[in-house]
């Protein structure tokens, strides 16, 4: 990413909150690019719902709306673009 002049941070810690209280646990995503897009990299034979759920949790914890899930372990590159839309009930709370 550096050679392509992509601004990124690696191993970004994302705090986890429960009912407004910060928990001692945290998430750690692989990359945040341009301070807006989470990029999670895997090397698995295939992606499952577990990896997608992980990235959705990262989106919720970070407040970012867009993430890329990349899997280099399959025969060809697998990729998923995940978008977290704000939910009306969360906005009104």
XYZ file of C-alpha atoms in Angstrom:
93
model
C 0.000 0.000 0.000
C 2.915 2.303 0.648
C 4.161 1.852 -2.928
C 0.692 2.827 -4.174
C 0.624 5.914 -1.882
C -2.359 4.587 0.058
C -2.601 6.261 3.456
C -3.122 3.486 6.011
C -2.653 2.472 9.611
C -2.048 -1.161 10.526
C -3.145 -3.205 13.541
C -5.614 -0.507 14.593
C -7.125 -0.995 18.038
C -10.883 -0.463 18.189
C -12.378 0.037 21.660
C -15.519 -1.903 22.561
C -18.377 -0.261 24.460
C -21.353 -1.823 26.203
C -24.203 0.436 27.337
C -21.911 3.432 27.081
C -19.122 1.880 29.159
C -15.772 1.067 27.585
C -14.819 -2.570 28.126
C -11.278 -3.730 28.850
C -11.446 -5.867 25.693
C -10.884 -4.371 22.270
C -10.851 -5.384 18.618
C -7.798 -5.063 16.381
C -8.384 -4.725 12.659
C -5.640 -5.296 10.114
C -5.774 -1.920 8.349
C -7.683 1.335 8.208
C -7.145 3.096 4.874
C -7.645 6.814 4.390
C -9.070 6.892 7.943
C -12.393 5.650 6.557
C -12.170 2.084 5.167
C -11.441 -0.973 7.305
C -9.491 -3.692 5.487
C -9.356 -7.164 6.998
C -7.034 -9.720 5.389
C -7.464 -13.503 5.652
C -5.724 -16.592 4.261
C -8.451 -19.240 4.429
C -9.656 -21.879 1.962
C -12.969 -19.971 1.819
C -14.754 -17.177 3.644
C -17.659 -17.904 5.974
C -20.214 -15.842 7.818
C -17.867 -15.809 10.811
C -15.356 -13.551 9.048
C -18.115 -11.255 7.805
C -19.533 -11.005 11.337
C -16.065 -10.099 12.610
C -15.789 -7.239 10.123
C -19.320 -6.020 10.898
C -18.337 -5.860 14.575
C -15.284 -3.801 13.570
C -17.543 -1.400 11.687
C -19.862 -1.015 14.663
C -16.972 -0.471 17.074
C -15.163 2.032 14.866
C -18.075 4.062 13.560
C -16.824 3.546 10.006
C -19.328 2.622 7.327
C -17.266 0.664 4.775
C -14.984 -2.362 5.031
C -13.214 -4.720 2.672
C -12.708 -8.365 3.556
C -9.938 -9.911 1.458
C -9.078 -13.611 1.395
C -5.814 -14.645 -0.238
C -6.065 -18.319 0.796
C -8.516 -19.465 -1.876
C -7.588 -20.443 -5.441
C -8.306 -16.871 -6.506
C -8.761 -13.741 -4.467
C -12.066 -13.621 -2.592
C -13.344 -10.228 -1.583
C -16.379 -8.790 0.134
C -17.370 -5.156 0.488
C -19.407 -4.602 3.624
C -21.374 -1.433 4.290
C -22.919 -0.639 7.648
C -25.928 1.606 7.200
C -27.054 3.610 10.211
C -30.204 2.118 11.634
C -33.101 4.424 12.482
C -33.568 2.978 15.981
C -29.905 3.614 16.799
C -30.147 7.212 15.629
C -33.195 7.929 17.749
C -31.688 6.377 20.881
